[in-house]
Coordinates of C-alpha atoms in Angstrom, one line a residue:
M1 CA 204.0 -161.9 -56.9
F2 CA 203.6 -159.8 -60.0
G3 CA 204.9 -156.3 -59.1
L4 CA 203.5 -154.6 -62.0
I5 CA 200.0 -156.3 -61.9
P6 CA 198.5 -153.2 -60.1
K7 CA 199.5 -151.1 -63.1
E8 CA 197.7 -153.0 -65.7
E9 CA 195.3 -156.2 -64.8
K10 CA 193.3 -155.8 -67.9
F11 CA 195.2 -158.4 -69.7
F12 CA 194.6 -161.1 -67.0
I13 CA 191.0 -160.3 -67.3
L14 CA 190.9 -160.6 -71.0
F15 CA 192.8 -163.9 -70.9
Q16 CA 190.3 -165.2 -68.3
E17 CA 187.4 -164.2 -70.6
M18 CA 189.1 -166.0 -73.6
T19 CA 189.4 -169.3 -71.5
K20 CA 185.6 -169.1 -70.7
L21 CA 185.0 -168.9 -74.4
L22 CA 187.4 -172.1 -74.6
I23 CA 185.1 -174.0 -72.4
E24 CA 181.9 -173.0 -74.1
G25 CA 183.3 -174.2 -77.4
A26 CA 184.5 -177.5 -75.8
T27 CA 181.3 -177.9 -74.1
L28 CA 179.5 -177.4 -77.4
L29 CA 181.8 -179.9 -79.2
K30 CA 181.1 -182.4 -76.5
E31 CA 177.3 -181.9 -76.8
L32 CA 177.8 -182.2 -80.7
T33 CA 179.2 -185.7 -80.0
D34 CA 176.3 -186.5 -77.6
N35 CA 173.6 -185.2 -79.9
F36 CA 174.8 -186.0 -83.3
D37 CA 171.7 -185.6 -85.0
K38 CA 172.0 -181.9 -84.3
I39 CA 175.5 -181.6 -85.6
E40 CA 174.8 -178.5 -87.9
L41 CA 173.1 -176.6 -85.0
Y42 CA 176.1 -177.4 -82.9
Q43 CA 178.5 -176.6 -85.5
K44 CA 176.9 -173.1 -86.1
K45 CA 177.0 -172.3 -82.4
I46 CA 180.7 -173.3 -82.2
K47 CA 181.4 -171.1 -85.2
D48 CA 179.8 -168.1 -83.3
I49 CA 182.0 -168.8 -80.3
E50 CA 185.0 -168.9 -82.5
H51 CA 184.2 -165.4 -83.9
E52 CA 183.9 -164.2 -80.3
G53 CA 187.5 -165.6 -79.7
D54 CA 188.8 -163.8 -82.7
K55 CA 187.3 -160.5 -81.3
K56 CA 188.7 -161.1 -77.9
T57 CA 192.4 -162.0 -79.4
H58 CA 192.0 -158.7 -81.4
E59 CA 191.2 -156.8 -78.2
I60 CA 194.3 -158.2 -76.4
I61 CA 196.6 -157.5 -79.4
Q62 CA 195.0 -153.8 -79.5
K63 CA 195.6 -153.5 -75.9
L64 CA 199.0 -154.9 -76.1
N65 CA 199.8 -152.2 -78.8
K66 CA 198.5 -149.4 -76.7
T67 CA 200.1 -150.3 -73.3
F68 CA 203.6 -149.1 -72.6
I69 CA 204.3 -151.1 -69.5
T70 CA 202.8 -154.5 -69.4
P71 CA 202.5 -156.8 -66.4
I72 CA 204.4 -159.7 -68.1
D73 CA 206.6 -159.8 -71.1
R74 CA 205.1 -158.6 -74.3
E75 CA 205.9 -161.7 -76.2
D76 CA 204.3 -163.9 -73.7
I77 CA 201.1 -162.0 -73.8
Y78 CA 201.2 -162.3 -77.6
D79 CA 202.0 -166.0 -77.6
L80 CA 199.4 -166.9 -75.1
A81 CA 196.7 -165.0 -77.0
A82 CA 197.7 -166.8 -80.1
A83 CA 197.7 -170.3 -78.5
L84 CA 194.4 -169.8 -76.9
D85 CA 192.9 -168.5 -80.3
D86 CA 194.4 -171.6 -82.1
I87 CA 192.5 -173.8 -79.6
L88 CA 189.1 -172.4 -80.6
D89 CA 190.1 -172.5 -84.3
L90 CA 190.9 -176.1 -84.1
I91 CA 187.5 -176.9 -82.1
D92 CA 185.7 -175.1 -84.9
A93 CA 187.8 -176.9 -87.5
S94 CA 186.9 -180.3 -86.1
A95 CA 183.1 -179.5 -86.1
Q96 CA 183.5 -178.1 -89.6
R97 CA 185.0 -181.2 -90.9
M98 CA 182.4 -183.5 -89.6
V99 CA 179.8 -181.4 -91.4
L100 CA 181.9 -181.0 -94.5
Y101 CA 182.6 -184.6 -94.9
K102 CA 179.0 -185.4 -94.2
I103 CA 179.7 -187.8 -91.2
Q104 CA 176.4 -189.7 -90.3
T105 CA 177.6 -191.7 -87.3
I106 CA 179.7 -190.6 -84.3
T107 CA 182.5 -192.9 -83.0
S108 CA 183.2 -193.7 -79.4
E109 CA 186.7 -192.4 -80.1
C110 CA 185.5 -189.1 -81.3
K111 CA 183.5 -188.7 -78.1
S112 CA 186.6 -189.6 -76.1
F113 CA 188.5 -186.7 -77.7
A114 CA 185.5 -184.4 -77.0
F115 CA 185.6 -185.3 -73.4
I116 CA 189.4 -185.0 -73.1
I117 CA 189.3 -181.6 -74.8
L118 CA 186.6 -180.2 -72.2
K119 CA 189.0 -181.3 -69.5
C120 CA 191.9 -179.8 -71.0
C121 CA 190.1 -176.3 -71.4
Q122 CA 188.8 -176.6 -68.0
A123 CA 192.2 -177.1 -66.5
L124 CA 193.5 -174.4 -68.7
E125 CA 190.8 -171.9 -67.5
K126 CA 192.0 -172.8 -64.0
A127 CA 195.6 -172.1 -64.7
V128 CA 194.9 -168.8 -66.2
R129 CA 193.0 -167.8 -63.1
K130 CA 195.9 -168.6 -60.9
M131 CA 198.8 -167.0 -63.2
D132 CA 199.6 -164.4 -60.5
K133 CA 199.8 -167.3 -57.8
K134 CA 202.7 -169.3 -56.6
H135 CA 204.1 -172.0 -59.1
E136 CA 202.8 -174.8 -56.7
E137 CA 199.3 -173.5 -56.8
V138 CA 199.1 -173.6 -60.5
N139 CA 201.4 -176.6 -61.1
E140 CA 198.4 -179.0 -60.6
S141 CA 196.8 -177.6 -63.6
F142 CA 200.1 -178.0 -65.8
V143 CA 200.3 -181.7 -64.6
E144 CA 196.5 -182.6 -65.5
I145 CA 197.0 -180.9 -69.0
N146 CA 200.0 -182.9 -69.6
E147 CA 198.3 -186.1 -68.5
L148 CA 195.3 -185.3 -70.7
E149 CA 197.4 -184.6 -73.6
N150 CA 199.2 -187.9 -73.1
E151 CA 195.7 -189.5 -73.1
A152 CA 194.7 -187.8 -76.3
D153 CA 197.9 -189.4 -77.9
R154 CA 196.9 -192.7 -76.7
V155 CA 193.3 -192.4 -78.2
L156 CA 194.9 -191.2 -81.6
R157 CA 197.1 -194.1 -81.7
E158 CA 194.4 -196.5 -80.7
S159 CA 191.8 -194.7 -83.2
L160 CA 194.3 -194.8 -86.2
G161 CA 194.9 -198.5 -85.4
K162 CA 191.4 -199.3 -85.5
L163 CA 190.7 -197.3 -88.5
F164 CA 193.3 -198.8 -90.7
S165 CA 192.4 -202.3 -89.5
D166 CA 188.6 -202.1 -89.9
E167 CA 187.7 -199.4 -92.6
K168 CA 187.5 -200.9 -96.0
D169 CA 186.5 -197.5 -97.7
P170 CA 189.6 -195.5 -98.5
I171 CA 187.4 -192.2 -98.4
R172 CA 185.9 -192.8 -95.1
L173 CA 189.4 -193.7 -93.8
I174 CA 190.9 -190.5 -95.0
K175 CA 187.9 -188.5 -93.5
W176 CA 188.1 -189.9 -90.2
K177 CA 191.9 -189.9 -90.0
E178 CA 191.7 -186.0 -90.7
I179 CA 189.1 -185.6 -88.0
Y180 CA 190.9 -187.5 -85.5
E181 CA 194.2 -185.8 -85.9
T182 CA 192.6 -182.5 -86.0
L183 CA 190.9 -183.2 -82.7
E184 CA 194.1 -184.4 -81.0
K185 CA 195.7 -181.1 -82.2
V186 CA 193.4 -179.2 -79.8
T187 CA 194.9 -181.0 -77.0
D188 CA 198.6 -180.1 -78.3
K189 CA 197.6 -176.5 -78.3
C190 CA 196.3 -176.7 -74.7
E191 CA 199.7 -178.1 -73.7
D192 CA 201.4 -175.2 -75.7
A193 CA 199.3 -172.6 -73.9
A194 CA 200.0 -174.3 -70.5
N195 CA 203.7 -174.2 -71.2
I196 CA 203.6 -170.5 -71.9
I197 CA 201.7 -169.9 -68.8
E198 CA 204.2 -171.9 -66.9
T199 CA 207.2 -169.9 -68.3
V200 CA 205.4 -166.8 -67.1
V201 CA 204.9 -168.2 -63.7
V202 CA 208.4 -169.2 -63.4
K203 CA 209.8 -165.8 -64.6
H204 CA 207.9 -164.0 -62.0
A205 CA 208.3 -166.5 -59.2

């Protein structure tokens, strides 16, 4: 499908490596919510993965600057690299906020977000692996990510509704509101990355 792929496949390999890091980060985030007594340990592990993601993003940009003919549009490569990096940054930011705000007890809503984020990253990894396939073959991943993002929107609405209804401490309310919104942003960025991939696939169909 991509006529220029044989000339430079490294970008696709780098994107696949990046999405594997996303899954590692999302898995650690879910484990953090399941083992909240070890939150600082998991937060440090997530930070390590985020650093690896920064290195991988830098590698993609360096390769882009040194490559004369790219297999897909240069702006699509840059936009996808940035979107994938943003996902890891927000996973890290979510864990950091829980530590920074000295959260003592995890909520069921937070666990729901972590599960949705992991499923989103897994679907995104599948989409990246199938970037060079026909649109129908990768469309399933786009649909799944869209549905998961909609589910995250629902969880956010319900989480905030419950928070403003039940929480009497304004400081705790502010803390949890920011954590929930940061977690939801992860799924927004997953959808952004999926939209970029879909654009690439349609362009080269």
